[in-house]
mmCIF file of C-alpha atoms in Angstrom:
data_model
loop_
_atom_site.group_PDB
_atom_site.id
_atom_site.type_symbol
_atom_site.label_atom_id
_atom_site.label_comp_id
_atom_site.label_asym_id
_atom_site.label_seq_id
_atom_site.Cartn_x
_atom_site.Cartn_y
_atom_site.Cartn_z
ATOM 1 C CA UNK G 166 153.553 105.496 85.636
ATOM 2 C CA UNK G 167 155.427 102.115 85.192
ATOM 3 C CA UNK G 168 152.676 100.633 83.296
ATOM 4 C CA UNK G 169 152.588 103.233 80.666
ATOM 5 C CA UNK G 170 156.170 102.847 79.966
ATOM 6 C CA UNK G 171 155.296 99.301 78.701
ATOM 7 C CA UNK G 172 154.293 100.869 75.537
ATOM 8 C CA UNK G 173 156.439 103.539 73.703
ATOM 9 C CA UNK G 174 153.964 103.403 70.611
ATOM 10 C CA UNK G 175 150.545 102.657 69.326
ATOM 11 C CA UNK G 176 149.236 100.781 65.948
ATOM 12 C CA UNK G 177 146.535 102.682 64.120
ATOM 13 C CA UNK G 178 144.581 100.125 62.519
ATOM 14 C CA UNK G 179 143.168 102.719 60.101
ATOM 15 C CA UNK G 180 140.146 102.983 57.749
ATOM 16 C CA UNK G 181 140.656 99.723 55.904
ATOM 17 C CA UNK G 182 143.271 97.098 54.929
ATOM 18 C CA UNK G 183 142.645 96.802 51.352
ATOM 19 C CA UNK G 184 145.225 98.042 48.943
ATOM 20 C CA UNK G 185 142.609 99.671 46.612
ATOM 21 C CA UNK G 186 140.775 101.391 49.403
ATOM 22 C CA UNK G 187 143.792 102.834 51.089
ATOM 23 C CA UNK G 188 144.746 104.215 47.510
ATOM 24 C CA UNK G 189 141.344 105.582 46.842
ATOM 25 C CA UNK G 190 141.175 107.258 50.585
ATOM 26 C CA UNK G 191 144.494 108.634 49.833
ATOM 27 C CA UNK G 192 143.544 110.777 46.677
ATOM 28 C CA UNK G 193 140.138 111.566 48.300
ATOM 29 C CA UNK G 194 141.398 112.894 51.790
ATOM 30 C CA UNK G 195 144.391 114.429 49.952
ATOM 31 C CA UNK G 196 141.892 116.448 47.955
ATOM 32 C CA UNK G 197 139.945 117.277 50.869
ATOM 33 C CA UNK G 198 142.752 119.040 52.741
ATOM 34 C CA UNK G 199 144.096 120.847 50.220
ATOM 35 C CA UNK G 200 140.726 122.247 49.262
ATOM 36 C CA UNK G 201 139.929 123.051 52.923
ATOM 37 C CA UNK G 202 143.345 124.760 53.462
ATOM 38 C CA UNK G 203 142.833 126.800 49.897
ATOM 39 C CA UNK G 204 139.132 127.773 50.966
ATOM 40 C CA UNK G 205 139.949 128.756 54.613
ATOM 41 C CA UNK G 206 143.126 130.633 53.076
ATOM 42 C CA UNK G 207 141.051 132.572 50.660
ATOM 43 C CA UNK G 208 138.407 133.303 53.490
ATOM 44 C CA UNK G 209 140.919 134.272 55.866
ATOM 45 C CA UNK G 210 142.736 136.773 53.437
ATOM 46 C CA UNK G 211 139.557 138.006 51.944
ATOM 47 C CA UNK G 212 138.310 138.976 55.484
ATOM 48 C CA UNK G 213 141.508 140.281 56.685
ATOM 49 C CA UNK G 214 142.265 142.624 53.525
ATOM 50 C CA UNK G 215 138.394 144.126 52.997
ATOM 51 C CA UNK G 216 136.404 146.172 55.386
ATOM 52 C CA UNK G 217 134.457 143.106 56.269
ATOM 53 C CA UNK G 218 136.941 142.360 59.271
ATOM 54 C CA UNK G 219 135.218 145.193 60.907
ATOM 55 C CA UNK G 220 132.024 143.353 61.189
ATOM 56 C CA UNK G 221 131.715 141.022 64.148
ATOM 57 C CA UNK G 222 129.977 137.804 61.778
ATOM 58 C CA UNK G 223 133.131 137.974 59.568
ATOM 59 C CA UNK G 224 135.535 138.765 62.417
ATOM 60 C CA UNK G 225 134.130 135.360 63.960
ATOM 61 C CA UNK G 226 134.361 133.612 60.754
ATOM 62 C CA UNK G 227 137.955 134.647 60.328
ATOM 63 C CA UNK G 228 138.589 132.755 63.649
ATOM 64 C CA UNK G 229 136.509 129.760 62.745
ATOM 65 C CA UNK G 230 138.701 129.306 59.842
ATOM 66 C CA UNK G 231 141.829 129.265 61.502
ATOM 67 C CA UNK G 232 140.442 126.925 64.354
ATOM 68 C CA UNK G 233 139.078 124.950 61.064
ATOM 69 C CA UNK G 234 142.956 124.348 59.786
ATOM 70 C CA UNK G 235 144.526 123.878 63.048
ATOM 71 C CA UNK G 236 141.816 121.418 63.989
ATOM 72 C CA UNK G 237 141.441 119.412 60.941
ATOM 73 C CA UNK G 238 145.577 119.482 60.617
ATOM 74 C CA UNK G 239 145.808 117.229 64.198
ATOM 75 C CA UNK G 240 144.527 114.626 62.439
ATOM 76 C CA UNK G 241 144.108 114.545 58.367
ATOM 77 C CA UNK G 242 147.775 114.645 57.665
ATOM 78 C CA UNK G 243 148.938 111.801 59.543
ATOM 79 C CA UNK G 244 145.762 109.875 58.163
ATOM 80 C CA UNK G 245 146.910 110.882 54.649
ATOM 81 C CA UNK G 246 150.351 109.594 55.239
ATOM 82 C CA UNK G 247 149.325 106.578 57.043
ATOM 83 C CA UNK G 248 147.283 105.336 54.039
ATOM 84 C CA UNK G 249 150.945 105.269 52.164
ATOM 85 C CA UNK G 250 152.365 103.145 54.708
ATOM 86 C CA UNK G 251 152.239 99.552 55.197
ATOM 87 C CA UNK G 252 152.004 99.907 59.217
ATOM 88 C CA UNK G 253 150.820 102.802 60.573
ATOM 89 C CA UNK G 254 152.028 103.687 64.030
ATOM 90 C CA UNK G 255 152.203 106.982 66.149
ATOM 91 C CA UNK G 256 154.441 107.362 69.170
ATOM 92 C CA UNK G 257 152.842 107.533 72.768
ATOM 93 C CA UNK G 258 153.622 111.179 73.185
ATOM 94 C CA UNK G 259 152.470 112.106 69.416
ATOM 95 C CA UNK G 260 149.128 109.984 70.375
ATOM 96 C CA UNK G 261 148.314 112.119 73.656
ATOM 97 C CA UNK G 262 149.652 115.134 71.901
ATOM 98 C CA UNK G 263 146.998 114.646 68.731
ATOM 99 C CA UNK G 264 144.095 113.656 71.326
ATOM 100 C CA UNK G 265 144.638 117.316 73.122
ATOM 101 C CA UNK G 266 145.039 119.062 69.813
ATOM 102 C CA UNK G 267 141.676 117.711 68.441
ATOM 103 C CA UNK G 268 139.758 118.174 71.650
ATOM 104 C CA UNK G 269 141.818 121.680 72.219
ATOM 105 C CA UNK G 270 140.738 123.309 68.791
ATOM 106 C CA UNK G 271 137.408 121.387 68.229
ATOM 107 C CA UNK G 272 136.109 122.778 71.547
ATOM 108 C CA UNK G 273 137.486 126.599 70.724
ATOM 109 C CA UNK G 274 135.530 125.831 67.119
ATOM 110 C CA UNK G 275 132.607 124.868 68.965
ATOM 111 C CA UNK G 276 132.330 127.874 71.111
ATOM 112 C CA UNK G 277 133.187 130.167 68.120
ATOM 113 C CA UNK G 278 130.164 128.868 66.546
ATOM 114 C CA UNK G 279 127.818 129.968 69.721
ATOM 115 C CA UNK G 280 129.449 133.382 69.379
ATOM 116 C CA UNK G 281 128.446 133.554 65.899
ATOM 117 C CA UNK G 282 124.954 132.398 66.805
ATOM 118 C CA UNK G 283 124.554 135.003 69.583
ATOM 119 C CA UNK G 284 125.869 137.821 66.756
ATOM 120 C CA UNK G 285 122.980 136.921 64.504
ATOM 121 C CA UNK G 286 120.668 136.443 67.649
ATOM 122 C CA UNK G 287 121.650 140.184 68.164
ATOM 123 C CA UNK G 288 121.593 141.425 64.792
ATOM 124 C CA UNK G 289 118.314 139.982 63.905
ATOM 125 C CA UNK G 290 116.331 140.434 67.022
ATOM 126 C CA UNK G 291 117.658 143.860 68.621
ATOM 127 C CA UNK G 292 119.048 145.616 65.340
ATOM 128 C CA UNK G 293 118.747 148.930 66.856
ATOM 129 C CA UNK G 294 121.081 147.939 69.749
ATOM 130 C CA UNK G 295 123.382 145.704 67.623
ATOM 131 C CA UNK G 296 126.591 147.977 67.078
ATOM 132 C CA UNK G 297 126.494 148.631 71.062
ATOM 133 C CA UNK G 298 126.102 145.003 72.227
ATOM 134 C CA UNK G 299 128.614 143.609 69.489
ATOM 135 C CA UNK G 300 131.532 146.081 69.784
ATOM 136 C CA UNK G 301 134.846 144.976 69.147
ATOM 137 C CA UNK G 302 135.673 144.661 72.855
ATOM 138 C CA UNK G 303 132.674 142.202 73.318
ATOM 139 C CA UNK G 304 133.750 140.342 70.181
ATOM 140 C CA UNK G 305 137.416 139.987 71.770
ATOM 141 C CA UNK G 306 136.176 138.897 74.967
ATOM 142 C CA UNK G 307 133.653 136.252 73.319
ATOM 143 C CA UNK G 308 136.783 134.739 71.054
ATOM 144 C CA UNK G 309 139.077 134.700 74.457
ATOM 145 C CA UNK G 310 136.086 132.863 76.192
ATOM 146 C CA UNK G 311 136.150 130.390 73.645
ATOM 147 C CA UNK G 312 139.967 129.826 73.948
ATOM 148 C CA UNK G 313 139.249 129.677 77.784
ATOM 149 C CA UNK G 314 136.560 126.912 77.089
ATOM 150 C CA UNK G 315 139.169 124.995 75.100
ATOM 151 C CA UNK G 316 141.489 125.010 78.004
ATOM 152 C CA UNK G 317 138.948 123.694 80.436
ATOM 153 C CA UNK G 318 137.597 120.867 78.131
ATOM 154 C CA UNK G 319 140.789 119.318 76.803
ATOM 155 C CA UNK G 320 143.108 119.889 79.854
ATOM 156 C CA UNK G 321 141.044 117.683 82.108
ATOM 157 C CA UNK G 322 140.532 115.183 79.235
ATOM 158 C CA UNK G 323 144.458 115.256 78.468
ATOM 159 C CA UNK G 324 144.983 114.419 82.584
ATOM 160 C CA UNK G 325 142.471 111.593 82.310
ATOM 161 C CA UNK G 326 144.105 110.206 79.214
ATOM 162 C CA UNK G 327 147.887 110.164 80.447
ATOM 163 C CA UNK G 328 146.990 108.481 83.594
ATOM 164 C CA UNK G 329 145.654 105.451 82.009
ATOM 165 C CA UNK G 330 147.780 102.572 82.116
ATOM 166 C CA UNK G 331 148.466 100.969 78.636
ATOM 167 C CA UNK G 332 150.311 97.341 79.134
ATOM 168 C CA UNK G 333 149.294 95.663 75.582
ATOM 169 C CA UNK G 334 147.964 95.347 73.176
ATOM 170 C CA UNK G 335 148.589 98.502 71.613
ATOM 171 C CA UNK G 336 146.413 98.525 68.593
ATOM 172 C CA UNK G 337 143.938 101.470 68.038
ATOM 173 C CA UNK G 338 140.834 100.491 66.267
ATOM 174 C CA UNK G 339 140.647 103.865 64.589
ATOM 175 C CA UNK G 340 142.765 106.278 62.411
ATOM 176 C CA UNK G 341 143.437 108.965 64.968
ATOM 177 C CA UNK G 342 144.117 108.878 68.946
ATOM 178 C CA UNK G 343 141.003 109.342 70.548
ATOM 179 C CA UNK G 344 139.835 109.069 74.170
ATOM 180 C CA UNK G 345 137.220 105.861 73.757
ATOM 181 C CA UNK G 346 139.299 103.611 71.493
ATOM 182 C CA UNK G 347 142.460 104.592 74.011
ATOM 183 C CA UNK G 348 139.851 103.550 77.092
ATOM 184 C CA UNK G 349 139.409 100.159 75.136
ATOM 185 C CA UNK G 350 143.017 99.242 75.157
ATOM 186 C CA UNK G 351 143.831 100.485 78.702
ATOM 187 C CA UNK G 352 144.643 97.590 81.199
ATOM 188 C CA UNK G 353 142.510 98.958 83.906
ATOM 189 C CA UNK G 354 138.849 99.485 84.776
ATOM 190 C CA UNK G 355 137.841 102.852 82.760
ATOM 191 C CA UNK G 356 134.171 102.611 83.604
ATOM 192 C CA UNK G 357 134.769 106.109 85.743
ATOM 193 C CA UNK G 358 136.839 107.491 83.369
ATOM 194 C CA UNK G 359 134.552 106.749 80.560
ATOM 195 C CA UNK G 360 131.627 108.370 82.284
ATOM 196 C CA UNK G 361 133.695 111.570 82.914
ATOM 197 C CA UNK G 362 134.779 111.661 79.149
ATOM 198 C CA UNK G 363 130.726 111.440 78.479
ATOM 199 C CA UNK G 364 129.884 114.240 80.815
ATOM 200 C CA UNK G 365 132.885 116.655 79.662
ATOM 201 C CA UNK G 366 132.515 115.919 75.623
ATOM 202 C CA UNK G 367 128.942 114.773 75.250
ATOM 203 C CA UNK G 368 127.050 116.766 77.412
ATOM 204 C CA UNK G 369 129.051 120.106 76.249
ATOM 205 C CA UNK G 370 128.014 119.281 73.031
ATOM 206 C CA UNK G 371 124.333 118.767 73.990
ATOM 207 C CA UNK G 372 124.119 121.271 76.039
ATOM 208 C CA UNK G 373 125.619 123.742 73.111
ATOM 209 C CA UNK G 374 123.651 122.558 70.582
ATOM 210 C CA UNK G 375 120.497 123.016 72.619
ATOM 211 C CA UNK G 376 121.278 126.497 72.914
ATOM 212 C CA UNK G 377 122.066 126.993 69.370
ATOM 213 C CA UNK G 378 118.957 125.043 68.253
ATOM 214 C CA UNK G 379 116.820 127.568 70.690
ATOM 215 C CA UNK G 380 118.510 130.716 69.636
ATOM 216 C CA UNK G 381 117.771 129.908 65.748
ATOM 217 C CA UNK G 382 114.133 129.072 66.752
ATOM 218 C CA UNK G 383 114.070 132.456 68.175
ATOM 219 C CA UNK G 384 115.600 134.050 65.205
ATOM 220 C CA UNK G 385 113.377 132.106 62.533
ATOM 221 C CA UNK G 386 110.445 133.291 64.793
ATOM 222 C CA UNK G 387 111.472 137.008 64.700
ATOM 223 C CA UNK G 388 112.178 137.030 61.054
ATOM 224 C CA UNK G 389 108.432 136.840 60.614
ATOM 225 C CA UNK G 390 108.124 140.620 61.374
ATOM 226 C CA UNK G 391 110.857 141.417 58.823
ATOM 227 C CA UNK G 392 110.373 142.326 55.110
ATOM 228 C CA UNK G 393 110.600 139.991 52.353
ATOM 229 C CA UNK G 394 114.362 141.183 51.249
ATOM 230 C CA UNK G 395 115.445 141.380 54.953
ATOM 231 C CA UNK G 396 113.947 137.938 55.703
ATOM 232 C CA UNK G 397 116.033 136.502 52.656
ATOM 233 C CA UNK G 398 118.921 138.157 53.578
ATOM 234 C CA UNK G 399 118.913 136.716 57.242
ATOM 235 C CA UNK G 400 117.760 133.440 56.089
ATOM 236 C CA UNK G 401 120.639 132.770 53.482
ATOM 237 C CA UNK G 402 123.106 133.611 56.625
ATOM 238 C CA UNK G 403 121.379 131.760 59.179
ATOM 239 C CA UNK G 404 121.097 128.746 57.142
ATOM 240 C CA UNK G 405 124.808 128.950 56.234
ATOM 241 C CA UNK G 406 125.535 128.616 60.190
ATOM 242 C CA UNK G 407 122.601 125.885 60.181
ATOM 243 C CA UNK G 408 124.168 123.937 57.636
ATOM 244 C CA UNK G 409 127.542 123.871 59.428
ATOM 245 C CA UNK G 410 126.367 123.198 63.113
ATOM 246 C CA UNK G 411 124.153 120.243 61.885
ATOM 247 C CA UNK G 412 126.998 118.675 59.989
ATOM 248 C CA UNK G 413 129.650 119.098 62.995
ATOM 249 C CA UNK G 414 127.382 118.494 66.047
ATOM 250 C CA UNK G 415 125.451 115.609 64.574
ATOM 251 C CA UNK G 416 128.034 113.085 64.128
ATOM 252 C CA UNK G 417 129.945 114.636 67.369
ATOM 253 C CA UNK G 418 127.030 113.872 69.309
ATOM 254 C CA UNK G 419 126.433 110.535 67.967
ATOM 255 C CA UNK G 420 130.299 109.683 69.108
ATOM 256 C CA UNK G 421 130.374 111.164 72.637
ATOM 257 C CA UNK G 422 126.974 111.302 74.009
ATOM 258 C CA UNK G 423 126.620 107.736 74.827
ATOM 259 C CA UNK G 424 128.250 104.801 77.049
ATOM 260 C CA UNK G 425 132.156 104.513 76.699
ATOM 261 C CA UNK G 426 132.283 102.226 73.666
ATOM 262 C CA UNK G 427 133.180 101.686 70.309
ATOM 263 C CA UNK G 428 131.782 100.603 67.301
ATOM 264 C CA UNK G 429 133.135 100.136 63.465
ATOM 265 C CA UNK G 430 130.846 102.807 62.283
ATOM 266 C CA UNK G 431 132.617 105.454 64.761
ATOM 267 C CA UNK G 432 135.342 105.885 61.497
ATOM 268 C CA UNK G 433 132.832 107.020 59.032
ATOM 269 C CA UNK G 434 131.164 109.475 61.628
ATOM 270 C CA UNK G 435 134.592 110.895 62.490
ATOM 271 C CA UNK G 436 135.521 111.657 59.229
ATOM 272 C CA UNK G 437 132.488 114.152 59.190
ATOM 273 C CA UNK G 438 133.522 116.389 61.970
ATOM 274 C CA UNK G 439 137.218 115.883 61.253
ATOM 275 C CA UNK G 440 137.674 116.413 57.695
ATOM 276 C CA UNK G 441 134.310 116.500 55.562
ATOM 277 C CA UNK G 442 132.447 119.338 57.387
ATOM 278 C CA UNK G 443 134.960 121.457 57.970
ATOM 279 C CA UNK G 444 136.036 121.096 53.886
ATOM 280 C CA UNK G 445 132.579 122.250 53.231
ATOM 281 C CA UNK G 446 132.804 125.263 55.561
ATOM 282 C CA UNK G 447 134.146 127.635 52.969
ATOM 283 C CA UNK G 448 131.796 126.532 50.453
ATOM 284 C CA UNK G 449 128.729 127.042 52.878
ATOM 285 C CA UNK G 450 129.964 130.553 53.971
ATOM 286 C CA UNK G 451 130.779 131.721 50.509
ATOM 287 C CA UNK G 452 128.304 130.359 47.835
ATOM 288 C CA UNK G 453 125.178 131.805 49.890
ATOM 289 C CA UNK G 454 126.693 135.017 50.754
ATOM 290 C CA UNK G 455 126.877 137.854 48.822
ATOM 291 C CA UNK G 456 128.928 140.136 50.588
ATOM 292 C CA UNK G 457 131.419 137.380 50.896
ATOM 293 C CA UNK G 458 131.740 136.908 47.224
ATOM 294 C CA UNK G 459 131.926 140.305 46.418
ATOM 295 C CA UNK G 460 135.067 140.851 49.121
ATOM 296 C CA UNK G 461 136.583 137.618 47.554
ATOM 297 C CA UNK G 462 135.977 139.146 43.901
ATOM 298 C CA UNK G 463 137.382 142.694 44.738
ATOM 299 C CA UNK G 464 140.263 141.451 46.835
ATOM 300 C CA UNK G 465 141.703 138.871 44.230
ATOM 301 C CA UNK G 466 141.014 141.332 41.145
ATOM 302 C CA UNK G 467 142.800 143.881 42.916
ATOM 303 C CA UNK G 468 146.095 141.866 43.669
ATOM 304 C CA UNK G 469 145.730 140.151 39.729
ATOM 305 C CA UNK G 470 145.515 143.670 38.532
ATOM 306 C CA UNK G 471 148.393 145.029 40.900
ATOM 307 C CA UNK G 472 150.619 141.816 40.026
ATOM 308 C CA UNK G 473 149.776 142.379 35.716
ATOM 309 C CA UNK G 474 150.780 146.292 36.244
ATOM 310 C CA UNK G 475 154.155 145.278 38.204
ATOM 311 C CA UNK G 476 154.890 142.944 34.861
#
């Protein structure tokens, strides 16, 4: 604990030192964050105010949208603010909190994606038993299991991180506090801790990705027996899920499923799973989803009509 007290704050080196690049990144990520908030809130309100909320797939989608907001908000607002400042600092406590929040909400998001894949598997492979299997109680249990999984993943990560002694230097070669960049500047041998982080983060990502991959292979195999219209509808929904999974899991696996070290490219890959993928999720889930588009038009057209009548 004495070693930890030697450093009260960290300096984030960010994405670039070039002023023009920082201004460009500020405009870009401010747009991305606003687009993400608008898109997620649009999905949340549209689902909550329509009968879609009673369907398991959209029930999970509303939870996924909430987690996306929390997950991205743990990183992106700080990044946007730092792009306008000369020195990018973060206190020790806020750094630990940011690392914890990112892994906590990110892991819940992963488990909800798994629940959504299970929902699609039951809907396509066991359609006659769908309403019995995917009742609201089981959906609530799956969401609760996702939160429990987030706790089991993130608290050990936090415990390992706060035990690291930091004596100096205090410069983190990243735009947010993450485990591997912190291991790099810790003044102790972090080999065992790094292996534990890979086991906790990398292997979880790999196992869940393999489970998702196998489930969608089974789904696609089962679709051969469906009618042309049913096949197109199922492929549209599953295609959205698969796109989200690839955008999120691809960069994440590259970062966490390898020996505990850092590379300059890590920042670019991290942008995909912290900002870019969550921003595209609303487009992916709405543009190719007829029910979602109908719900959005119905909910917001009714709101506009009621507002005009009041005026």
